[in-house]
Coordinates of N, CA and C in Angstrom, one line a residue:
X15 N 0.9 -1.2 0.0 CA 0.0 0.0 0.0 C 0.9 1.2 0.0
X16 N 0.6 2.1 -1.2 CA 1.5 3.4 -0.8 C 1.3 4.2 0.7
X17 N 2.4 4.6 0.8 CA 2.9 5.4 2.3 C 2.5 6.8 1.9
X18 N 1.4 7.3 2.8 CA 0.8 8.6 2.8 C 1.5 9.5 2.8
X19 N 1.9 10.9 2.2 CA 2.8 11.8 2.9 C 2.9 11.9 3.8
X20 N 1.8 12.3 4.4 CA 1.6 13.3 6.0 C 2.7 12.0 7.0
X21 N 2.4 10.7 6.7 CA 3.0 9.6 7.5 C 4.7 9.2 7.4
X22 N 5.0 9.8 5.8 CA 6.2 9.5 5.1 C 7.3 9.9 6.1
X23 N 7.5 11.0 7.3 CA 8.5 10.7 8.2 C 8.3 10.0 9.1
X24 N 7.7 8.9 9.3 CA 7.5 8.2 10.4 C 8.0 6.4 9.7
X25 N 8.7 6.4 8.9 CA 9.9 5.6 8.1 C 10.7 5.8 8.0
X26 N 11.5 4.6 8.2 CA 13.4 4.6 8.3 C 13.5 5.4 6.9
X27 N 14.6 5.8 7.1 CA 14.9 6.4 5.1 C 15.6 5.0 4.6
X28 N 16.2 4.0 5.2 CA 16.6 2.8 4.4 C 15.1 1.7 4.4
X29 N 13.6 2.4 3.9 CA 12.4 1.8 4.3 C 12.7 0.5 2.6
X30 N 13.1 1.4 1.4 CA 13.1 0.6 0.5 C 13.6 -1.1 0.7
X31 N 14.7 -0.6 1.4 CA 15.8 -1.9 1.6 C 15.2 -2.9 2.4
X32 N 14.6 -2.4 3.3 CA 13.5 -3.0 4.3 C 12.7 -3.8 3.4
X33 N 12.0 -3.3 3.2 CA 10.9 -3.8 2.2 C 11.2 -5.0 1.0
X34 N 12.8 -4.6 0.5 CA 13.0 -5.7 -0.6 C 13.2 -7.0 0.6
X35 N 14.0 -6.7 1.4 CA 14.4 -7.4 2.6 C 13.0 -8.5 2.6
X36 N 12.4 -7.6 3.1 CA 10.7 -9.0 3.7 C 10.5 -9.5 2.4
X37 N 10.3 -9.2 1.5 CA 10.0 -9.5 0.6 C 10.7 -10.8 -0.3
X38 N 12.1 -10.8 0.0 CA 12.6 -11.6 -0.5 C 12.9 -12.7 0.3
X39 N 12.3 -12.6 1.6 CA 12.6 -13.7 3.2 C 10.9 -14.5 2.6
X40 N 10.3 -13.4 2.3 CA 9.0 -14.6 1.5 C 8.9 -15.1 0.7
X41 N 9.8 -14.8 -0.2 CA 10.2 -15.6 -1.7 C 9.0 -15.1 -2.5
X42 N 9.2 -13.8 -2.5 CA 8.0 -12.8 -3.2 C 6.2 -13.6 -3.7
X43 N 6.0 -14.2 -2.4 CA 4.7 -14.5 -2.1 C 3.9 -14.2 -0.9
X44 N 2.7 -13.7 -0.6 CA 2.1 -13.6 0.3 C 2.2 -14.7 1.8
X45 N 2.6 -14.0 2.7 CA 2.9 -14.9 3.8 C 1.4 -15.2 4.7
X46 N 0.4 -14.7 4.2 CA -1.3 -15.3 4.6 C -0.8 -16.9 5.3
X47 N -1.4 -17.1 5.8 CA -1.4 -18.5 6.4 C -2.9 -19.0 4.6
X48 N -2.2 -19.7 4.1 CA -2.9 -20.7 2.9 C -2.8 -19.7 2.1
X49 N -2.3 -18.8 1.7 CA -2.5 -17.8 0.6 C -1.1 -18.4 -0.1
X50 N -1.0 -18.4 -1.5 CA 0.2 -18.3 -1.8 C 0.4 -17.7 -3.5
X51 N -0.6 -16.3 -3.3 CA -0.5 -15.4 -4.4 C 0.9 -14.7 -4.5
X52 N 1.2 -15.2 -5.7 CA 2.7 -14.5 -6.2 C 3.3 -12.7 -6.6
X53 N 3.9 -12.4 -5.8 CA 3.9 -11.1 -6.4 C 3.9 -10.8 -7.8
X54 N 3.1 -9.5 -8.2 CA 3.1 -9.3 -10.0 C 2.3 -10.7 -11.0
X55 N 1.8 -11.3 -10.3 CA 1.2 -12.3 -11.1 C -0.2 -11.8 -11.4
X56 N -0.6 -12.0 -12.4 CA -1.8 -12.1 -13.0 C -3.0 -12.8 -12.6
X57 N -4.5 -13.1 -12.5 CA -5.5 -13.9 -12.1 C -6.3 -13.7 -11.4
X58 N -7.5 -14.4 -10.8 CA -8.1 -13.4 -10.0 C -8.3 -15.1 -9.0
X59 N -9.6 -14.0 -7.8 CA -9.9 -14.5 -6.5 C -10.9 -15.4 -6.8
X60 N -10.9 -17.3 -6.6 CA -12.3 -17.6 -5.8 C -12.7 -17.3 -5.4
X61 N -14.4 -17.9 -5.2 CA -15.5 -17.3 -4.4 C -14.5 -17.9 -2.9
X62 N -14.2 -19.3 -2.9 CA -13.3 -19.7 -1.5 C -12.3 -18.9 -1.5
X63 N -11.6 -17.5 -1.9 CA -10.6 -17.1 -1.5 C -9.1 -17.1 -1.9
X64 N -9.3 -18.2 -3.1 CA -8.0 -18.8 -3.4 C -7.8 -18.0 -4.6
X65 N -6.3 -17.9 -4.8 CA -6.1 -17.2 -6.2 C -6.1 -18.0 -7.1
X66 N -6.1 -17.8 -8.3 CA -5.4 -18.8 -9.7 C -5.1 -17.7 -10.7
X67 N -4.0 -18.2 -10.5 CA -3.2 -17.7 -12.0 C -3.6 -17.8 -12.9
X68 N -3.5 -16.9 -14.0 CA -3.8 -16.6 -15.4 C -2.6 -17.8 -15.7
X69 N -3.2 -19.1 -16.7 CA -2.4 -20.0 -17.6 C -2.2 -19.0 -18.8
X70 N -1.2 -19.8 -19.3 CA -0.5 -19.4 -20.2 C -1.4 -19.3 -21.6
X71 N -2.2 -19.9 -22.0 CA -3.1 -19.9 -23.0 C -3.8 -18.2 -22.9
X72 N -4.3 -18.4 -21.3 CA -4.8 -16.6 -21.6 C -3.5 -15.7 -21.7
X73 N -2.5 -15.9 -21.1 CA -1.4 -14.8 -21.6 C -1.0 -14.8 -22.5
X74 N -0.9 -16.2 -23.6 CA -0.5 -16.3 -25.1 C -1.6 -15.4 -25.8
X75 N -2.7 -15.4 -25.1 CA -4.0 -15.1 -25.9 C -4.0 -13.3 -25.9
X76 N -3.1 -12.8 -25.3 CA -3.3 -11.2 -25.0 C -3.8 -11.1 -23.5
X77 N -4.3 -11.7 -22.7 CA -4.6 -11.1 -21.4 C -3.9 -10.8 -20.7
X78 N -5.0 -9.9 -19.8 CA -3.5 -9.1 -18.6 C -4.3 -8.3 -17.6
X79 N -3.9 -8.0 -16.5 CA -4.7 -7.0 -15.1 C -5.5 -6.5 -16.0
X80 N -6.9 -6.0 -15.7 CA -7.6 -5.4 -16.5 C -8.8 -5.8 -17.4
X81 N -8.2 -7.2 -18.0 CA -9.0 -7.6 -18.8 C -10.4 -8.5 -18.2
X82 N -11.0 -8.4 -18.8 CA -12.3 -9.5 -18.3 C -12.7 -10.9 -19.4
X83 N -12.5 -11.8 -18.8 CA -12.6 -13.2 -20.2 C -14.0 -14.0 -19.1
X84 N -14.9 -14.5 -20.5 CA -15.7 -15.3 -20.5 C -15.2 -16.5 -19.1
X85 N -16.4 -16.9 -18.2 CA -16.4 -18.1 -17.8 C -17.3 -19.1 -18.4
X86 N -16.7 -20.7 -18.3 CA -17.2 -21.7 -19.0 C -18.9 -21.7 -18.3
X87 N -19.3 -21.3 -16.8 CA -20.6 -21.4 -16.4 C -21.4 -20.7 -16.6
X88 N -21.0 -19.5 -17.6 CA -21.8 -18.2 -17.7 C -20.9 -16.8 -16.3
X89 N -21.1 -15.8 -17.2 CA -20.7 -14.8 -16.3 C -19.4 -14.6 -17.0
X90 N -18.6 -13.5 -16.1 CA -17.1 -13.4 -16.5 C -16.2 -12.9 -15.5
X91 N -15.0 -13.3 -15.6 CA -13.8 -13.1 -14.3 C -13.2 -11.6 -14.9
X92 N -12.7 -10.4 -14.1 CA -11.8 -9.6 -14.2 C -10.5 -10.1 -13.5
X93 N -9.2 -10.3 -14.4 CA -8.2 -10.3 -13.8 C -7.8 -9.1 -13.4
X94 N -7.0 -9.9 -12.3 CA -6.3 -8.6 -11.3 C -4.4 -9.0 -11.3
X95 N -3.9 -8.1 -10.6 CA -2.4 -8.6 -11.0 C -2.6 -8.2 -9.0
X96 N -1.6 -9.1 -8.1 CA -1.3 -9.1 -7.3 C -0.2 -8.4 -6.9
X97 N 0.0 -7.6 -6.1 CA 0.9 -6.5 -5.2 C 1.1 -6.7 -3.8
X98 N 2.7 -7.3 -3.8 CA 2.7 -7.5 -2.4 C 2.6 -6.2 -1.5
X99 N 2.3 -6.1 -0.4 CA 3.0 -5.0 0.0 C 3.4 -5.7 1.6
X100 N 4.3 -4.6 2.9 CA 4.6 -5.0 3.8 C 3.4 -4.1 4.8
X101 N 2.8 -5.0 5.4 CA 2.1 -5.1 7.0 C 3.2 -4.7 8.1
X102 N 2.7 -3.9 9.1 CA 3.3 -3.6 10.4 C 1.9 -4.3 11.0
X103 N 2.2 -5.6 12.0 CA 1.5 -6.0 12.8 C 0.9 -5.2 13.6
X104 N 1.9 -4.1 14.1 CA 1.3 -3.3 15.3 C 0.6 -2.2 14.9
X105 N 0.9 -2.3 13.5 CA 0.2 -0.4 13.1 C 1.3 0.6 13.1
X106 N 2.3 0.2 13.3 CA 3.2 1.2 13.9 C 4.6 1.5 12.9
X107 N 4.3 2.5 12.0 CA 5.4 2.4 11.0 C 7.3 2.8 11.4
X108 N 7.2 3.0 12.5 CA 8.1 2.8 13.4 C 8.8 1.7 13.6
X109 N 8.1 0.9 13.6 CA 8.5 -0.9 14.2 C 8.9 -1.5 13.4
X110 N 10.2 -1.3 12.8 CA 10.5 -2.3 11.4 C 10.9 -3.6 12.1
X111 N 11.1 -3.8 12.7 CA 11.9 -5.4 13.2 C 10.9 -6.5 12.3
X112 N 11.7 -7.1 11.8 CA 11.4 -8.6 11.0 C 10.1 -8.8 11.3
X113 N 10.3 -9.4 12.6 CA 8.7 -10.1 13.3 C 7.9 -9.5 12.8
X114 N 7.5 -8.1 13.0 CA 6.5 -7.2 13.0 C 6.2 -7.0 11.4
X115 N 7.1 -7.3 10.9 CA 6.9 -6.9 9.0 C 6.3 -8.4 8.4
X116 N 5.5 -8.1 7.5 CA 4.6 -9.1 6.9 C 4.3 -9.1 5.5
X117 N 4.6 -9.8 4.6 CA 4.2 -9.8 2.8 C 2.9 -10.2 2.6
X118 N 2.2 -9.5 2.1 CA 1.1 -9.9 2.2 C 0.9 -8.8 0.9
X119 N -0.4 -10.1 0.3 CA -1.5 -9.4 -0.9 C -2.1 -8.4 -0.2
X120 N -2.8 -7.2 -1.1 CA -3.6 -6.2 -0.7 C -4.4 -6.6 -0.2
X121 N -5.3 -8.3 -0.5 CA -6.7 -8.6 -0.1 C -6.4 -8.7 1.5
X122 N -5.0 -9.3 2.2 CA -4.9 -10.1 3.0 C -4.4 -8.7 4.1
X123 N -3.9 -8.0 3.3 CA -3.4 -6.5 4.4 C -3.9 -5.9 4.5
X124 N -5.5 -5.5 4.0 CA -6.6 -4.8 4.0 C -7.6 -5.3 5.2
X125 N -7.7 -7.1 4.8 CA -8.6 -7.8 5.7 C -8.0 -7.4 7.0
X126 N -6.3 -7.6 7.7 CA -6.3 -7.1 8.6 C -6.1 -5.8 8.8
X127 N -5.9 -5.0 8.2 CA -6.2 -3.7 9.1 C -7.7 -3.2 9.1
X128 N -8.3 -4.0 8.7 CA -9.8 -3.5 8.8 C -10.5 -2.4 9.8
X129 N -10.0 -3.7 11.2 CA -10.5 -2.8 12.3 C -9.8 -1.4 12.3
X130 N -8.5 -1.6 12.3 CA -7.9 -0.1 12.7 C -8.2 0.9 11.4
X131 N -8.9 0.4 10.1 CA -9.0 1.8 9.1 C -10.2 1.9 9.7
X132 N -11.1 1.0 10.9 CA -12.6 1.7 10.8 C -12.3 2.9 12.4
X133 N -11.2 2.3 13.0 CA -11.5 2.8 14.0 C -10.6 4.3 13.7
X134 N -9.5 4.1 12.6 CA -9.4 5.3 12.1 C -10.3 6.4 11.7
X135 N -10.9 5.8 10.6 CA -12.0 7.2 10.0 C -13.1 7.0 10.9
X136 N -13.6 6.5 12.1 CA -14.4 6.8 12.7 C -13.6 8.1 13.7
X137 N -12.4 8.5 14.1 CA -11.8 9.3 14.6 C -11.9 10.7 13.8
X138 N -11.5 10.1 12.9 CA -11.6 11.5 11.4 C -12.9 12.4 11.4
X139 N -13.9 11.2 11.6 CA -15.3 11.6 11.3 C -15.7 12.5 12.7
X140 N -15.3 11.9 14.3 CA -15.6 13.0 15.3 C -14.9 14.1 15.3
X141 N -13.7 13.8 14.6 CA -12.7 15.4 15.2 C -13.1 15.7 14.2
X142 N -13.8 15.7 12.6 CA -14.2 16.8 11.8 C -15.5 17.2 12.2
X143 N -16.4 17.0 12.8 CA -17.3 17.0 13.4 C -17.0 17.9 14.6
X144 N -16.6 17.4 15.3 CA -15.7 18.6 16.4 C -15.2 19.9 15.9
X145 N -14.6 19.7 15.0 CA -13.9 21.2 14.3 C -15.8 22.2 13.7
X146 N -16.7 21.6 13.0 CA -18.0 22.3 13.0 C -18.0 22.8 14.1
X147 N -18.1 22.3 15.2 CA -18.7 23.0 16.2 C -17.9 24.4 17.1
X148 N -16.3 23.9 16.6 CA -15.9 25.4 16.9 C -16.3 26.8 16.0
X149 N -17.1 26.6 14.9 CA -17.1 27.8 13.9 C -18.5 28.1 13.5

């Protein structure tokens, strides 16, 4: 996930290196417990959650992120291309130590920070709310 400005000093300046670091401790796949979507790969999500790669027939065929192809049951799949990015367990972009750093697909670093983006913009929402009421 890109790193917000307003947040951007609260990273090491060697954050890149960090990052290839996890990244290559996971052998540029999602460290999800059963996930094992590949970074920059092509394909999309089961209804169960699981990824599947784009075969080679559809990439010989022109497909790519973006594209939408026929299913054999009726309906149609949009492929997606997968993006690792690195998780701070704690929330805390401070905390680079190993442990705390995590490879994970967007679906799987979203699912967990859930709680904290709701309990974030529910913050956002009272202190802008708050600021009405001084004016």
């Amino acid at each position: 996930m890109p790193i917000r400005p307003e947040n951007k000093h609260r990273y090491p300046p060697d954050w890149k290196q960090i990052r290839e670091r996890i990244l290559r401790r996971a052998l540029w796949r999602c460290e999800w417990p059963g996930c094992d979507a590949l970074h920059r790969d092509v394909g999309w999500w089961r209804e169960d959650g699981k990824f599947i790669p784009m075969g080679r027939a559809l990439r010989d065929a022109g497909a790519k992120a973006g594209s939408r192809i026929a299913c054999a049951g009726g309906g149609e799949i949009k492929l997606i291309m997968i993006v690792l990015t690195i998780a701070h367990r704690d929330h805390v972009p401070e905390n680079c130590a190993d442990e705390n750093l995590a490879a994970w697909c967007q679906r799987h670093h979203l699912a967990y920070d859930r709680a904290h983006h709701l309990a974030n913009a529910q913050a956002t929402r009272r202190a802008r709310l708050a600021m009405g009421d001084l004016f």
